[in-house]
PDB file of C-alpha atoms in Angstrom:
ATOM      1  CA  UNK A  66      -4.023 -12.434   8.375  1.00  0.00           C
ATOM      2  CA  UNK A  67      -2.345 -14.243   5.541  1.00  0.00           C
ATOM      3  CA  UNK A  68       1.426 -14.192   5.701  1.00  0.00           C
ATOM      4  CA  UNK A  69       4.609 -15.538   4.190  1.00  0.00           C
ATOM      5  CA  UNK A  70       7.743 -16.653   5.990  1.00  0.00           C
ATOM      6  CA  UNK A  71      11.113 -16.952   4.299  1.00  0.00           C
ATOM      7  CA  UNK A  72      14.235 -18.491   5.735  1.00  0.00           C
ATOM      8  CA  UNK A  73      16.453 -16.049   7.552  1.00  0.00           C
ATOM      9  CA  UNK A  74      19.634 -14.528   6.241  1.00  0.00           C
ATOM     10  CA  UNK A  75      21.455 -14.096   2.961  1.00  0.00           C
ATOM     11  CA  UNK A  76      22.463 -17.046   0.836  1.00  0.00           C
ATOM     12  CA  UNK A  77      25.983 -17.189  -0.531  1.00  0.00           C
ATOM     13  CA  UNK A  78      26.993 -19.955  -2.867  1.00  0.00           C
ATOM     14  CA  UNK A  79      29.375 -20.781  -5.672  1.00  0.00           C
ATOM     15  CA  UNK A  80      28.520 -20.746  -9.328  1.00  0.00           C
ATOM     16  CA  UNK A  81      26.855 -23.970 -10.512  1.00  0.00           C
ATOM     17  CA  UNK A  82      25.757 -24.849  -6.981  1.00  0.00           C
ATOM     18  CA  UNK A  83      22.227 -25.913  -6.113  1.00  0.00           C
ATOM     19  CA  UNK A  84      20.010 -23.208  -4.686  1.00  0.00           C
ATOM     20  CA  UNK A  85      17.088 -23.660  -2.329  1.00  0.00           C
ATOM     21  CA  UNK A  86      15.173 -20.859  -0.659  1.00  0.00           C
ATOM     22  CA  UNK A  87      12.478 -21.935   1.737  1.00  0.00           C
ATOM     23  CA  UNK A  88       9.070 -20.298   1.834  1.00  0.00           C
ATOM     24  CA  UNK A  89       6.087 -21.245   3.946  1.00  0.00           C
ATOM     25  CA  UNK A  90       2.764 -19.536   4.140  1.00  0.00           C
ATOM     26  CA  UNK A  91      -0.215 -19.084   6.386  1.00  0.00           C
ATOM     27  CA  UNK A  92      -3.562 -18.496   4.753  1.00  0.00           C
ATOM     28  CA  UNK A  93      -7.204 -19.063   5.473  1.00  0.00           C
ATOM     29  CA  UNK A  94      -8.049 -19.946   1.894  1.00  0.00           C
ATOM     30  CA  UNK A  95      -6.138 -21.149  -1.130  1.00  0.00           C
ATOM     31  CA  UNK A  96      -3.945 -18.289  -2.248  1.00  0.00           C
ATOM     32  CA  UNK A  97      -1.935 -17.951  -5.397  1.00  0.00           C
ATOM     33  CA  UNK A  98       1.779 -18.086  -4.681  1.00  0.00           C
ATOM     34  CA  UNK A  99       4.583 -16.161  -6.320  1.00  0.00           C
ATOM     35  CA  UNK A 100       8.324 -15.726  -6.405  1.00  0.00           C
ATOM     36  CA  UNK A 101       9.640 -12.315  -7.351  1.00  0.00           C
ATOM     37  CA  UNK A 102      13.216 -11.268  -8.002  1.00  0.00           C
ATOM     38  CA  UNK A 103      14.662  -7.821  -7.391  1.00  0.00           C
ATOM     39  CA  UNK A 104      17.951  -6.670  -8.860  1.00  0.00           C
ATOM     40  CA  UNK A 105      19.796  -3.766  -7.219  1.00  0.00           C
ATOM     41  CA  UNK A 106      18.009  -0.461  -7.583  1.00  0.00           C
ATOM     42  CA  UNK A 107      15.114  -1.947  -9.492  1.00  0.00           C
ATOM     43  CA  UNK A 108      11.521  -2.952  -8.951  1.00  0.00           C
ATOM     44  CA  UNK A 109      10.290  -6.501  -8.743  1.00  0.00           C
ATOM     45  CA  UNK A 110      10.048  -8.956 -11.576  1.00  0.00           C
ATOM     46  CA  UNK A 111       7.790 -11.965 -11.483  1.00  0.00           C
ATOM     47  CA  UNK A 112       9.924 -15.095 -11.555  1.00  0.00           C
ATOM     48  CA  UNK A 113       7.226 -17.744 -11.348  1.00  0.00           C
ATOM     49  CA  UNK A 114       3.831 -18.445  -9.881  1.00  0.00           C
ATOM     50  CA  UNK A 115       1.422 -21.230  -8.965  1.00  0.00           C
ATOM     51  CA  UNK A 116      -2.282 -20.888  -8.476  1.00  0.00           C
ATOM     52  CA  UNK A 117      -3.352 -24.181  -6.931  1.00  0.00           C
ATOM     53  CA  UNK A 118      -2.044 -27.115  -4.964  1.00  0.00           C
ATOM     54  CA  UNK A 119       0.555 -29.297  -6.697  1.00  0.00           C
ATOM     55  CA  UNK A 120       1.103 -26.722  -9.425  1.00  0.00           C
ATOM     56  CA  UNK A 121       4.745 -26.253 -10.334  1.00  0.00           C
ATOM     57  CA  UNK A 122       5.881 -22.855 -11.464  1.00  0.00           C
ATOM     58  CA  UNK A 123       9.069 -22.673 -13.498  1.00  0.00           C
ATOM     59  CA  UNK A 124      11.110 -20.057 -15.291  1.00  0.00           C
ATOM     60  CA  UNK A 125      14.765 -19.526 -16.201  1.00  0.00           C
ATOM     61  CA  UNK A 126      15.750 -22.773 -14.519  1.00  0.00           C
ATOM     62  CA  UNK A 127      13.974 -21.913 -11.278  1.00  0.00           C
ATOM     63  CA  UNK A 128      11.165 -24.094  -9.975  1.00  0.00           C
ATOM     64  CA  UNK A 129       8.733 -24.057  -7.075  1.00  0.00           C
ATOM     65  CA  UNK A 130       5.893 -26.427  -6.250  1.00  0.00           C
ATOM     66  CA  UNK A 131       2.752 -25.414  -4.380  1.00  0.00           C
ATOM     67  CA  UNK A 132       2.548 -27.845  -1.465  1.00  0.00           C
ATOM     68  CA  UNK A 133      -0.694 -27.530   0.400  1.00  0.00           C
ATOM     69  CA  UNK A 134       0.117 -30.276   2.886  1.00  0.00           C
ATOM     70  CA  UNK A 135       3.239 -28.495   4.081  1.00  0.00           C
ATOM     71  CA  UNK A 136       2.019 -24.973   3.172  1.00  0.00           C
ATOM     72  CA  UNK A 137       5.254 -24.404   1.332  1.00  0.00           C
ATOM     73  CA  UNK A 138       6.508 -22.984  -1.940  1.00  0.00           C
ATOM     74  CA  UNK A 139      10.266 -23.504  -1.873  1.00  0.00           C
ATOM     75  CA  UNK A 140      12.337 -22.059  -4.694  1.00  0.00           C
ATOM     76  CA  UNK A 141      15.013 -24.216  -6.313  1.00  0.00           C
ATOM     77  CA  UNK A 142      17.548 -23.959  -9.072  1.00  0.00           C
ATOM     78  CA  UNK A 143      19.897 -26.711 -10.018  1.00  0.00           C
ATOM     79  CA  UNK A 144      22.886 -24.678 -11.161  1.00  0.00           C
ATOM     80  CA  UNK A 145      23.106 -20.999 -10.316  1.00  0.00           C
ATOM     81  CA  UNK A 146      24.993 -18.363 -12.238  1.00  0.00           C
ATOM     82  CA  UNK A 147      26.538 -15.103 -11.109  1.00  0.00           C
ATOM     83  CA  UNK A 148      23.700 -13.321 -12.882  1.00  0.00           C
ATOM     84  CA  UNK A 149      21.238 -14.939 -10.458  1.00  0.00           C
ATOM     85  CA  UNK A 150      22.580 -12.732  -7.681  1.00  0.00           C
ATOM     86  CA  UNK A 151      19.578 -10.731  -6.490  1.00  0.00           C
ATOM     87  CA  UNK A 152      16.978 -10.568  -3.755  1.00  0.00           C
ATOM     88  CA  UNK A 153      14.193 -13.128  -3.958  1.00  0.00           C
ATOM     89  CA  UNK A 154      10.762 -12.579  -2.455  1.00  0.00           C
ATOM     90  CA  UNK A 155       8.056 -15.126  -1.865  1.00  0.00           C
ATOM     91  CA  UNK A 156       4.528 -13.731  -1.914  1.00  0.00           C
ATOM     92  CA  UNK A 157       0.906 -14.713  -1.821  1.00  0.00           C
ATOM     93  CA  UNK A 158      -2.313 -13.125  -2.936  1.00  0.00           C
ATOM     94  CA  UNK A 159      -4.383 -12.548   0.168  1.00  0.00           C
ATOM     95  CA  UNK A 160      -7.759 -12.873  -1.489  1.00  0.00           C
ATOM     96  CA  UNK A 161      -8.283  -9.141  -1.564  1.00  0.00           C
ATOM     97  CA  UNK A 162      -5.998  -8.697  -4.531  1.00  0.00           C
ATOM     98  CA  UNK A 163      -3.195  -7.620  -2.233  1.00  0.00           C
ATOM     99  CA  UNK A 164       0.181  -9.293  -2.173  1.00  0.00           C
ATOM    100  CA  UNK A 165       1.778 -10.252   1.104  1.00  0.00           C
ATOM    101  CA  UNK A 166       5.551 -10.568   0.847  1.00  0.00           C
ATOM    102  CA  UNK A 167       8.110 -12.478   2.788  1.00  0.00           C
ATOM    103  CA  UNK A 168      11.178 -10.633   4.040  1.00  0.00           C
ATOM    104  CA  UNK A 169      13.249 -11.615   1.050  1.00  0.00           C
ATOM    105  CA  UNK A 170      16.556 -13.411   0.718  1.00  0.00           C
ATOM    106  CA  UNK A 171      19.684 -11.893  -0.697  1.00  0.00           C
ATOM    107  CA  UNK A 172      21.379 -14.426  -2.944  1.00  0.00           C
ATOM    108  CA  UNK A 173      25.042 -13.905  -3.769  1.00  0.00           C
ATOM    109  CA  UNK A 174      26.637 -16.203  -6.316  1.00  0.00           C
ATOM    110  CA  UNK A 175      30.419 -16.253  -6.303  1.00  0.00           C
ATOM    111  CA  UNK A 176      32.302 -17.059  -9.497  1.00  0.00           C
TER     112      UNK A 176
ATOM    113  CA  UNK B 278       3.936  -8.364 -21.803  1.00  0.00           C
ATOM    114  CA  UNK B 279       2.482  -5.918 -19.367  1.00  0.00           C
ATOM    115  CA  UNK B 280       4.678  -2.922 -18.627  1.00  0.00           C
ATOM    116  CA  UNK B 281       4.434  -0.409 -15.814  1.00  0.00           C
ATOM    117  CA  UNK B 282       6.415   2.783 -16.046  1.00  0.00           C
ATOM    118  CA  UNK B 283       7.323   4.597 -12.858  1.00  0.00           C
ATOM    119  CA  UNK B 284       8.757   8.083 -12.875  1.00  0.00           C
ATOM    120  CA  UNK B 285      11.029   9.532 -11.677  1.00  0.00           C
ATOM    121  CA  UNK B 286      13.506   6.811 -10.864  1.00  0.00           C
ATOM    122  CA  UNK B 287      15.396   9.069  -8.491  1.00  0.00           C
ATOM    123  CA  UNK B 288      14.495  12.333  -6.850  1.00  0.00           C
ATOM    124  CA  UNK B 289      16.171  14.520  -4.277  1.00  0.00           C
ATOM    125  CA  UNK B 290      14.096  17.185  -2.614  1.00  0.00           C
ATOM    126  CA  UNK B 291      14.413  19.632   0.213  1.00  0.00           C
ATOM    127  CA  UNK B 292      12.706  19.056   3.504  1.00  0.00           C
ATOM    128  CA  UNK B 293       9.233  20.600   3.524  1.00  0.00           C
ATOM    129  CA  UNK B 294       8.593  20.317  -0.178  1.00  0.00           C
ATOM    130  CA  UNK B 295       6.266  17.893  -1.954  1.00  0.00           C
ATOM    131  CA  UNK B 296       7.178  15.237  -4.468  1.00  0.00           C
ATOM    132  CA  UNK B 297       4.950  13.490  -6.966  1.00  0.00           C
ATOM    133  CA  UNK B 298       5.652   9.993  -8.263  1.00  0.00           C
ATOM    134  CA  UNK B 299       3.829   8.669 -11.295  1.00  0.00           C
ATOM    135  CA  UNK B 300       2.933   5.112 -12.115  1.00  0.00           C
ATOM    136  CA  UNK B 301       1.616   4.302 -15.582  1.00  0.00           C
ATOM    137  CA  UNK B 302       0.439   1.083 -17.103  1.00  0.00           C
ATOM    138  CA  UNK B 303       1.637   1.324 -20.688  1.00  0.00           C
ATOM    139  CA  UNK B 304      -0.182  -1.418 -22.502  1.00  0.00           C
ATOM    140  CA  UNK B 305      -3.076  -2.389 -20.299  1.00  0.00           C
ATOM    141  CA  UNK B 306      -5.754  -0.869 -18.143  1.00  0.00           C
ATOM    142  CA  UNK B 307      -5.229  -1.161 -14.435  1.00  0.00           C
ATOM    143  CA  UNK B 308      -8.291  -0.737 -12.304  1.00  0.00           C
ATOM    144  CA  UNK B 309      -6.185  -1.321  -9.232  1.00  0.00           C
ATOM    145  CA  UNK B 310      -2.711  -0.096  -8.409  1.00  0.00           C
ATOM    146  CA  UNK B 311      -0.669  -0.565  -5.278  1.00  0.00           C
ATOM    147  CA  UNK B 312       1.973   1.567  -3.636  1.00  0.00           C
ATOM    148  CA  UNK B 313       4.747   0.043  -1.581  1.00  0.00           C
ATOM    149  CA  UNK B 314       7.580   1.385   0.455  1.00  0.00           C
ATOM    150  CA  UNK B 315      10.819  -0.497   0.860  1.00  0.00           C
ATOM    151  CA  UNK B 316      13.512   0.228   3.417  1.00  0.00           C
ATOM    152  CA  UNK B 317      17.082  -0.879   2.788  1.00  0.00           C
ATOM    153  CA  UNK B 318      17.474  -4.632   2.836  1.00  0.00           C
ATOM    154  CA  UNK B 319      13.880  -5.090   3.860  1.00  0.00           C
ATOM    155  CA  UNK B 320      10.702  -6.337   2.324  1.00  0.00           C
ATOM    156  CA  UNK B 321       7.985  -4.331   0.647  1.00  0.00           C
ATOM    157  CA  UNK B 322       5.473  -2.650   2.884  1.00  0.00           C
ATOM    158  CA  UNK B 323       2.094  -2.049   1.298  1.00  0.00           C
ATOM    159  CA  UNK B 324       1.093   1.550   1.813  1.00  0.00           C
ATOM    160  CA  UNK B 325      -2.184   1.765  -0.045  1.00  0.00           C
ATOM    161  CA  UNK B 326      -4.408   0.284  -2.684  1.00  0.00           C
ATOM    162  CA  UNK B 327      -5.533   2.656  -5.374  1.00  0.00           C
ATOM    163  CA  UNK B 328      -8.711   2.060  -7.348  1.00  0.00           C
ATOM    164  CA  UNK B 329      -9.536   4.053 -10.433  1.00  0.00           C
ATOM    165  CA  UNK B 330     -12.114   6.716  -9.762  1.00  0.00           C
ATOM    166  CA  UNK B 331     -12.326   6.186  -6.032  1.00  0.00           C
ATOM    167  CA  UNK B 332     -10.432   6.984  -2.892  1.00  0.00           C
ATOM    168  CA  UNK B 333      -7.383   4.979  -2.047  1.00  0.00           C
ATOM    169  CA  UNK B 334      -7.457   2.456   0.760  1.00  0.00           C
ATOM    170  CA  UNK B 335      -4.572   3.021   3.119  1.00  0.00           C
ATOM    171  CA  UNK B 336      -2.936   0.412   5.287  1.00  0.00           C
ATOM    172  CA  UNK B 337      -2.900   0.879   9.004  1.00  0.00           C
ATOM    173  CA  UNK B 338      -0.297   3.336  10.145  1.00  0.00           C
ATOM    174  CA  UNK B 339       0.081   5.104   6.802  1.00  0.00           C
ATOM    175  CA  UNK B 340      -0.747   8.804   6.945  1.00  0.00           C
ATOM    176  CA  UNK B 341      -3.343   9.649   4.332  1.00  0.00           C
ATOM    177  CA  UNK B 342      -2.604  13.360   4.407  1.00  0.00           C
ATOM    178  CA  UNK B 343       1.084  12.799   3.953  1.00  0.00           C
ATOM    179  CA  UNK B 344       0.921  10.253   1.161  1.00  0.00           C
ATOM    180  CA  UNK B 345      -1.701  11.475  -1.271  1.00  0.00           C
ATOM    181  CA  UNK B 346      -2.751   8.958  -3.876  1.00  0.00           C
ATOM    182  CA  UNK B 347      -4.715   9.753  -6.982  1.00  0.00           C
ATOM    183  CA  UNK B 348      -5.894   7.221  -9.540  1.00  0.00           C
ATOM    184  CA  UNK B 349      -7.670   9.419 -12.028  1.00  0.00           C
ATOM    185  CA  UNK B 350      -7.509   7.110 -15.016  1.00  0.00           C
ATOM    186  CA  UNK B 351      -7.162   3.446 -15.815  1.00  0.00           C
ATOM    187  CA  UNK B 352      -3.519   3.916 -16.706  1.00  0.00           C
ATOM    188  CA  UNK B 353      -2.201   6.402 -14.187  1.00  0.00           C
ATOM    189  CA  UNK B 354      -1.831   6.540 -10.446  1.00  0.00           C
ATOM    190  CA  UNK B 355       0.206   9.137  -8.587  1.00  0.00           C
ATOM    191  CA  UNK B 356       1.696   9.235  -5.129  1.00  0.00           C
ATOM    192  CA  UNK B 357       2.464  12.642  -3.685  1.00  0.00           C
ATOM    193  CA  UNK B 358       4.646  12.833  -0.623  1.00  0.00           C
ATOM    194  CA  UNK B 359       3.633  16.089   0.996  1.00  0.00           C
ATOM    195  CA  UNK B 360       5.859  18.180   3.236  1.00  0.00           C
ATOM    196  CA  UNK B 361       8.581  15.619   2.918  1.00  0.00           C
ATOM    197  CA  UNK B 362      11.036  15.030   5.737  1.00  0.00           C
ATOM    198  CA  UNK B 363      14.258  13.025   5.837  1.00  0.00           C
ATOM    199  CA  UNK B 364      12.448  10.064   7.400  1.00  0.00           C
ATOM    200  CA  UNK B 365      10.356   9.824   4.245  1.00  0.00           C
ATOM    201  CA  UNK B 366      13.474   8.926   2.313  1.00  0.00           C
ATOM    202  CA  UNK B 367      12.921   5.475   0.932  1.00  0.00           C
ATOM    203  CA  UNK B 368      12.390   3.379  -2.164  1.00  0.00           C
ATOM    204  CA  UNK B 369       8.810   3.576  -3.399  1.00  0.00           C
ATOM    205  CA  UNK B 370       7.436   0.968  -5.775  1.00  0.00           C
ATOM    206  CA  UNK B 371       4.121   0.823  -7.554  1.00  0.00           C
ATOM    207  CA  UNK B 372       2.330  -2.203  -8.908  1.00  0.00           C
ATOM    208  CA  UNK B 373      -0.596  -2.525 -11.270  1.00  0.00           C
ATOM    209  CA  UNK B 374      -3.109  -5.311 -11.344  1.00  0.00           C
ATOM    210  CA  UNK B 375      -3.982  -6.387 -14.844  1.00  0.00           C
ATOM    211  CA  UNK B 376      -7.450  -7.764 -15.054  1.00  0.00           C
ATOM    212  CA  UNK B 377      -7.018 -11.257 -13.712  1.00  0.00           C
ATOM    213  CA  UNK B 378      -6.539 -12.379 -10.192  1.00  0.00           C
ATOM    214  CA  UNK B 379      -2.785 -12.710 -10.391  1.00  0.00           C
ATOM    215  CA  UNK B 380      -1.554 -10.289 -13.035  1.00  0.00           C
ATOM    216  CA  UNK B 381       0.651  -7.983 -10.993  1.00  0.00           C
ATOM    217  CA  UNK B 382       3.258  -5.896 -12.745  1.00  0.00           C
ATOM    218  CA  UNK B 383       5.712  -3.737 -10.856  1.00  0.00           C
ATOM    219  CA  UNK B 384       7.284  -0.437 -11.713  1.00  0.00           C
ATOM    220  CA  UNK B 385      11.035  -0.005 -11.457  1.00  0.00           C
ATOM    221  CA  UNK B 386      10.784   2.044  -8.292  1.00  0.00           C
ATOM    222  CA  UNK B 387      11.599   5.584  -7.187  1.00  0.00           C
ATOM    223  CA  UNK B 388      14.454   6.385  -4.847  1.00  0.00           C
ATOM    224  CA  UNK B 389      13.392   9.411  -2.811  1.00  0.00           C
ATOM    225  CA  UNK B 390      15.991  11.287  -0.807  1.00  0.00           C
ATOM    226  CA  UNK B 391      14.872  14.178   1.350  1.00  0.00           C
ATOM    227  CA  UNK B 392      17.655  16.515   2.449  1.00  0.00           C
TER     228      UNK B 392
END
C-alpha cells in the first residue's frame, strides 16, 4: 500500500540554522502530501500541503515541494527558532481519504 | 478555520472499566472521522475510520469489541475503550475530514492511563 518514509533519528540544531527533513513516498496514484507538526502533549497541526506535482507548500517559513520524479516532499526552513522544536510528520492521502504517516522526526532547536 | 474538540484531554481509569472519548467538529460537518493511537515517540497508527450513520471500518489488528466507535451525528464521534487494561494506555487522537479531499483537522488528543 501507499507509504511514507522519513529520515531516521532526531534532528538537533542551533537557532538560525537551516533545517531539512527528508520525506519520500510510495504510492500507486498521485496522492496529496502533507507536513504536520506536533508539540508536546498535543494533537497534530497542519503545517503545509501540496496536492499535485511541482506544487510548493509553504507556511511559517517552512517549505516543501512535491517532486514526482524523486517521489519526495522534503521539508525545509532557512532559519529555525527554538519555538520550532516539535515532532514533524510527513503524510499522504492514500486515495481512500486515509492519511498514511511517516514515523516522524523530533526536532530540537538549541538557543 | 476548522476546529475539532477532543475530550477529555487526560483520563486515568482503573483496569476493567470503560472510558469514552469524544471528538467534535465545532464549526463544520464531518462525514468522516478517524481515530488514531500513538505510542511514545512513535507515529500515529490508524485504528478506524468512522462514517456518520454507519459502522466504523477498523484497521487490521484492531479489536472492534474493545474499541467501540460511534458516529451518530455529523459533528460527533466517540471512541469507547471497553474493559480497559494497562496495555491500552496510550495517546488517542481523532481527526475529522471536512468536505474536501484534503481537509483533515486533528483534535488535541487524549492521554489515557489505565492503572
